[in-house]
Amino acid sequence: VDHQKADWVSIHEQICQLLIPIRTSLPFLLSEEARKHGMEQLVKRQKYIIDLAYSTAQEFVLDGKHEEAIPAALHALRFSTEVYGSNSVQLVPAYLLLAEASTGVGRLPEASKYLSQAQWIVLRTPGCSAAVQYKLHRSLGLFCAAEGDFEQALYHLANDIYLASSTFGLKSIETSGGYFHMANVFFRQNKMDIANSLYAEV
């Protein structure tokens, strides 16, 4: 009951009506053209649900409501898997969101599992964009910081900053996020001079 309530509050109320046409199978005696059109509509609906579930989960994470984010992020992952396949780089954002939400509620083994999946997909995708890779390194950095492994956190955040700045530029919002998280790690290490100069950079 608790899981159902959490799922309803998180995302289900928004997507409930959208799920009906997706779960209804196409009539068998349709022409080839009608069947093709039906499949295109199905994929369009699934992509809409992916976007809605992902943005809802992201809002919850930004609001610090990590528990509420998990059901929405799971829906985003499930529909992404249906549309793109289980090894697609399109699944990485949902895995990273699940890792962040799981870390936020203190479920580090779960977060580690999601990060491993994301990392495995990125490693298996030749020419994976820097835009995806910087997000992976940021998530790995935040996870290591949550575990208290500050050296490893700084390594991943340095990669995050390098990849984000090479894609979006040194003065971009994307890059400033990496500086901010790195400053937080130095702050936790009591290296206030470095932390303050990074905060100033942000």
mmCIF file of C-alpha atoms in Angstrom:
data_model
loop_
_atom_site.group_PDB
_atom_site.id
_atom_site.type_symbol
_atom_site.label_atom_id
_atom_site.label_comp_id
_atom_site.label_asym_id
_atom_site.label_seq_id
_atom_site.Cartn_x
_atom_site.Cartn_y
_atom_site.Cartn_z
ATOM 1 C CA VAL A 1 0.000 0.000 0.000
ATOM 2 C CA ASP A 2 2.853 2.388 0.854
ATOM 3 C CA HIS A 3 4.520 1.672 -2.490
ATOM 4 C CA GLN A 4 1.266 2.245 -4.365
ATOM 5 C CA LYS A 5 0.698 5.509 -2.496
ATOM 6 C CA ALA A 6 4.261 6.677 -3.242
ATOM 7 C CA ASP A 7 3.857 5.703 -6.892
ATOM 8 C CA TRP A 8 0.536 7.570 -7.127
ATOM 9 C CA VAL A 9 1.942 10.740 -5.515
ATOM 10 C CA SER A 10 5.117 10.583 -7.592
ATOM 11 C CA ILE A 11 3.873 9.998 -11.130
ATOM 12 C CA HIS A 12 0.988 7.598 -11.592
ATOM 13 C CA GLU A 13 -1.747 10.177 -11.184
ATOM 14 C CA GLN A 14 -0.230 12.143 -14.108
ATOM 15 C CA ILE A 15 0.228 9.175 -16.445
ATOM 16 C CA CYS A 16 -2.681 6.911 -15.484
ATOM 17 C CA GLN A 17 -4.906 7.919 -18.424
ATOM 18 C CA LEU A 18 -1.912 7.847 -20.798
ATOM 19 C CA LEU A 19 -1.223 4.208 -19.913
ATOM 20 C CA ILE A 20 -4.618 2.961 -21.140
ATOM 21 C CA PRO A 21 -3.952 3.263 -24.906
ATOM 22 C CA ILE A 22 -0.405 1.962 -24.391
ATOM 23 C CA ARG A 23 -1.586 -1.167 -22.563
ATOM 24 C CA THR A 24 -4.376 -1.833 -25.106
ATOM 25 C CA SER A 25 -3.162 -4.146 -27.870
ATOM 26 C CA LEU A 26 -3.839 -3.277 -31.492
ATOM 27 C CA PRO A 27 -6.680 -5.155 -33.235
ATOM 28 C CA PHE A 28 -5.288 -8.103 -35.199
ATOM 29 C CA LEU A 29 -7.180 -7.553 -38.458
ATOM 30 C CA LEU A 30 -5.714 -4.159 -39.282
ATOM 31 C CA SER A 31 -4.107 -3.323 -42.610
ATOM 32 C CA GLU A 32 -0.318 -3.006 -42.737
ATOM 33 C CA GLU A 33 -0.626 0.773 -42.954
ATOM 34 C CA ALA A 34 -3.002 1.005 -39.981
ATOM 35 C CA ARG A 35 -0.742 -1.269 -37.926
ATOM 36 C CA LYS A 36 2.311 0.884 -38.775
ATOM 37 C CA HIS A 37 0.401 4.045 -37.843
ATOM 38 C CA GLY A 38 -0.695 2.407 -34.569
ATOM 39 C CA MET A 39 2.923 1.534 -33.714
ATOM 40 C CA GLU A 40 4.083 5.088 -34.467
ATOM 41 C CA GLN A 41 1.367 6.471 -32.156
ATOM 42 C CA LEU A 42 2.378 3.983 -29.448
ATOM 43 C CA VAL A 43 6.044 5.046 -29.598
ATOM 44 C CA LYS A 44 5.032 8.726 -29.577
ATOM 45 C CA ARG A 45 2.949 8.151 -26.401
ATOM 46 C CA GLN A 46 5.763 6.192 -24.762
ATOM 47 C CA LYS A 47 8.276 8.977 -25.497
ATOM 48 C CA TYR A 48 5.852 11.522 -24.038
ATOM 49 C CA ILE A 49 5.589 9.439 -20.831
ATOM 50 C CA ILE A 50 9.405 9.134 -20.688
ATOM 51 C CA ASP A 51 9.780 12.929 -20.861
ATOM 52 C CA LEU A 52 7.012 13.524 -18.325
ATOM 53 C CA ALA A 53 8.278 10.896 -15.860
ATOM 54 C CA TYR A 54 11.893 12.069 -16.196
ATOM 55 C CA SER A 55 11.106 15.766 -15.704
ATOM 56 C CA THR A 56 8.822 14.946 -12.742
ATOM 57 C CA ALA A 57 11.563 12.851 -11.106
ATOM 58 C CA GLN A 58 14.092 15.610 -11.773
ATOM 59 C CA GLU A 59 11.847 18.192 -10.081
ATOM 60 C CA PHE A 60 11.492 15.976 -7.021
ATOM 61 C CA VAL A 61 15.285 15.533 -6.807
ATOM 62 C CA LEU A 62 15.861 19.289 -7.127
ATOM 63 C CA ASP A 63 13.306 19.838 -4.336
ATOM 64 C CA GLY A 64 15.142 17.309 -2.150
ATOM 65 C CA LYS A 65 12.200 14.863 -2.320
ATOM 66 C CA HIS A 66 14.331 11.844 -3.240
ATOM 67 C CA GLU A 67 11.849 9.196 -2.102
ATOM 68 C CA GLU A 68 9.120 10.656 -4.345
ATOM 69 C CA ALA A 69 11.517 10.824 -7.298
ATOM 70 C CA ILE A 70 12.217 7.083 -7.407
ATOM 71 C CA PRO A 71 8.851 5.804 -8.802
ATOM 72 C CA ALA A 72 8.847 8.483 -11.522
ATOM 73 C CA ALA A 73 12.466 7.713 -12.472
ATOM 74 C CA LEU A 74 11.637 3.981 -12.594
ATOM 75 C CA HIS A 75 8.782 4.700 -15.041
ATOM 76 C CA ALA A 76 11.186 6.752 -17.183
ATOM 77 C CA LEU A 77 13.647 3.846 -17.170
ATOM 78 C CA ARG A 78 10.999 1.219 -17.955
ATOM 79 C CA PHE A 79 9.552 3.091 -20.926
ATOM 80 C CA SER A 80 13.029 4.066 -22.177
ATOM 81 C CA THR A 81 13.924 0.358 -22.169
ATOM 82 C CA GLU A 82 10.742 -0.472 -24.121
ATOM 83 C CA VAL A 83 11.379 2.230 -26.735
ATOM 84 C CA TYR A 84 15.180 2.153 -27.106
ATOM 85 C CA GLY A 85 16.265 -1.301 -25.876
ATOM 86 C CA SER A 86 18.123 -2.301 -22.712
ATOM 87 C CA ASN A 87 21.620 -1.274 -23.869
ATOM 88 C CA SER A 88 20.799 2.150 -25.316
ATOM 89 C CA VAL A 89 22.609 5.291 -24.214
ATOM 90 C CA GLN A 90 19.102 6.832 -23.958
ATOM 91 C CA LEU A 91 18.705 4.936 -20.655
ATOM 92 C CA VAL A 92 21.685 6.660 -18.998
ATOM 93 C CA PRO A 93 19.805 9.805 -17.804
ATOM 94 C CA ALA A 94 17.172 7.661 -16.032
ATOM 95 C CA TYR A 95 19.873 5.482 -14.405
ATOM 96 C CA LEU A 96 21.727 8.595 -13.202
ATOM 97 C CA LEU A 97 18.528 10.084 -11.789
ATOM 98 C CA LEU A 98 17.761 6.817 -9.977
ATOM 99 C CA ALA A 99 21.313 6.775 -8.587
ATOM 100 C CA GLU A 100 20.980 10.360 -7.322
ATOM 101 C CA ALA A 101 17.568 9.708 -5.747
ATOM 102 C CA SER A 102 18.786 6.456 -4.148
ATOM 103 C CA THR A 103 21.855 8.238 -2.752
ATOM 104 C CA GLY A 104 19.544 10.953 -1.406
ATOM 105 C CA VAL A 105 17.572 8.410 0.647
ATOM 106 C CA GLY A 106 20.742 6.627 1.780
ATOM 107 C CA ARG A 107 20.361 3.511 -0.367
ATOM 108 C CA LEU A 108 23.986 3.476 -1.539
ATOM 109 C CA PRO A 109 24.075 -0.168 -2.755
ATOM 110 C CA GLU A 110 21.095 0.571 -5.055
ATOM 111 C CA ALA A 111 22.726 3.800 -6.243
ATOM 112 C CA SER A 112 25.933 1.900 -6.979
ATOM 113 C CA LYS A 113 24.002 -0.640 -9.059
ATOM 114 C CA TYR A 114 22.345 2.094 -11.152
ATOM 115 C CA LEU A 115 25.670 3.881 -11.663
ATOM 116 C CA SER A 116 27.318 0.626 -12.766
ATOM 117 C CA GLN A 117 24.580 0.118 -15.371
ATOM 118 C CA ALA A 118 25.023 3.666 -16.675
ATOM 119 C CA GLN A 119 28.810 3.320 -16.763
ATOM 120 C CA TRP A 120 28.597 -0.014 -18.581
ATOM 121 C CA ILE A 121 26.315 1.469 -21.268
ATOM 122 C CA VAL A 122 28.597 4.509 -21.742
ATOM 123 C CA LEU A 123 31.691 2.283 -22.042
ATOM 124 C CA ARG A 124 29.928 0.098 -24.622
ATOM 125 C CA THR A 125 28.768 3.067 -26.722
ATOM 126 C CA PRO A 126 31.485 4.137 -29.169
ATOM 127 C CA GLY A 127 31.528 7.895 -29.649
ATOM 128 C CA CYS A 128 29.269 8.496 -26.634
ATOM 129 C CA SER A 129 28.742 12.262 -26.399
ATOM 130 C CA ALA A 130 30.648 14.339 -23.847
ATOM 131 C CA ALA A 131 27.247 15.711 -22.763
ATOM 132 C CA VAL A 132 26.324 12.234 -21.448
ATOM 133 C CA GLN A 133 29.814 11.467 -20.111
ATOM 134 C CA TYR A 134 30.080 14.610 -17.975
ATOM 135 C CA LYS A 135 26.758 13.767 -16.298
ATOM 136 C CA LEU A 136 28.026 10.241 -15.569
ATOM 137 C CA HIS A 137 31.223 11.603 -13.974
ATOM 138 C CA ARG A 138 29.209 14.111 -11.931
ATOM 139 C CA SER A 139 26.967 11.334 -10.615
ATOM 140 C CA LEU A 140 29.996 9.149 -9.831
ATOM 141 C CA GLY A 141 31.624 12.108 -8.055
ATOM 142 C CA LEU A 142 28.540 12.801 -5.936
ATOM 143 C CA PHE A 143 28.247 9.108 -5.084
ATOM 144 C CA CYS A 144 31.912 8.895 -3.996
ATOM 145 C CA ALA A 145 31.440 12.054 -1.900
ATOM 146 C CA ALA A 146 28.379 10.483 -0.231
ATOM 147 C CA GLU A 147 30.523 7.421 0.575
ATOM 148 C CA GLY A 148 33.242 9.687 2.006
ATOM 149 C CA ASP A 149 35.797 8.806 -0.706
ATOM 150 C CA PHE A 150 36.813 12.399 -1.398
ATOM 151 C CA GLU A 151 39.861 11.661 -3.582
ATOM 152 C CA GLN A 152 37.795 9.565 -5.980
ATOM 153 C CA ALA A 153 35.023 12.177 -5.865
ATOM 154 C CA LEU A 154 37.499 14.893 -6.914
ATOM 155 C CA TYR A 155 38.814 12.687 -9.732
ATOM 156 C CA HIS A 156 35.300 12.232 -11.184
ATOM 157 C CA LEU A 157 34.349 15.883 -10.688
ATOM 158 C CA ALA A 158 37.543 16.991 -12.469
ATOM 159 C CA ASN A 159 36.491 14.811 -15.421
ATOM 160 C CA ASP A 160 33.000 16.283 -15.181
ATOM 161 C CA ILE A 161 34.397 19.835 -15.417
ATOM 162 C CA TYR A 162 36.757 18.933 -18.273
ATOM 163 C CA LEU A 163 34.017 17.264 -20.361
ATOM 164 C CA ALA A 164 31.391 19.939 -19.622
ATOM 165 C CA SER A 165 33.768 22.800 -20.431
ATOM 166 C CA SER A 166 34.957 21.151 -23.668
ATOM 167 C CA THR A 167 31.321 20.787 -24.768
ATOM 168 C CA PHE A 168 29.616 23.892 -23.367
ATOM 169 C CA GLY A 169 32.516 26.264 -22.586
ATOM 170 C CA LEU A 170 34.353 27.274 -19.395
ATOM 171 C CA LYS A 171 31.743 29.842 -18.365
ATOM 172 C CA SER A 172 28.685 27.644 -18.943
ATOM 173 C CA ILE A 173 26.019 26.742 -16.373
ATOM 174 C CA GLU A 174 26.786 23.057 -17.021
ATOM 175 C CA THR A 175 30.434 23.541 -16.054
ATOM 176 C CA SER A 176 29.607 25.636 -12.980
ATOM 177 C CA GLY A 177 27.738 22.662 -11.476
ATOM 178 C CA GLY A 178 30.959 20.648 -11.474
ATOM 179 C CA TYR A 179 32.857 23.514 -9.783
ATOM 180 C CA PHE A 180 30.113 23.790 -7.170
ATOM 181 C CA HIS A 181 30.203 20.082 -6.267
ATOM 182 C CA MET A 182 34.009 20.106 -6.227
ATOM 183 C CA ALA A 183 33.938 23.126 -3.882
ATOM 184 C CA ASN A 184 31.601 21.185 -1.574
ATOM 185 C CA VAL A 185 34.108 18.296 -1.432
ATOM 186 C CA PHE A 186 36.997 20.658 -0.569
ATOM 187 C CA PHE A 187 34.734 22.300 2.025
ATOM 188 C CA ARG A 188 34.122 18.894 3.641
ATOM 189 C CA GLN A 189 37.906 18.359 3.689
ATOM 190 C CA ASN A 190 38.329 21.736 5.475
ATOM 191 C CA LYS A 191 40.375 23.106 2.555
ATOM 192 C CA MET A 192 38.603 26.434 2.781
ATOM 193 C CA ASP A 193 40.888 28.461 0.478
ATOM 194 C CA ILE A 194 40.315 26.115 -2.460
ATOM 195 C CA ALA A 195 36.617 25.760 -1.655
ATOM 196 C CA ASN A 196 36.098 29.528 -1.516
ATOM 197 C CA SER A 197 37.942 30.147 -4.797
ATOM 198 C CA LEU A 198 35.764 27.501 -6.489
ATOM 199 C CA TYR A 199 32.582 28.988 -5.009
ATOM 200 C CA ALA A 200 33.736 32.366 -6.368
ATOM 201 C CA GLU A 201 34.218 30.739 -9.796
ATOM 202 C CA VAL A 202 30.638 29.452 -9.662
#
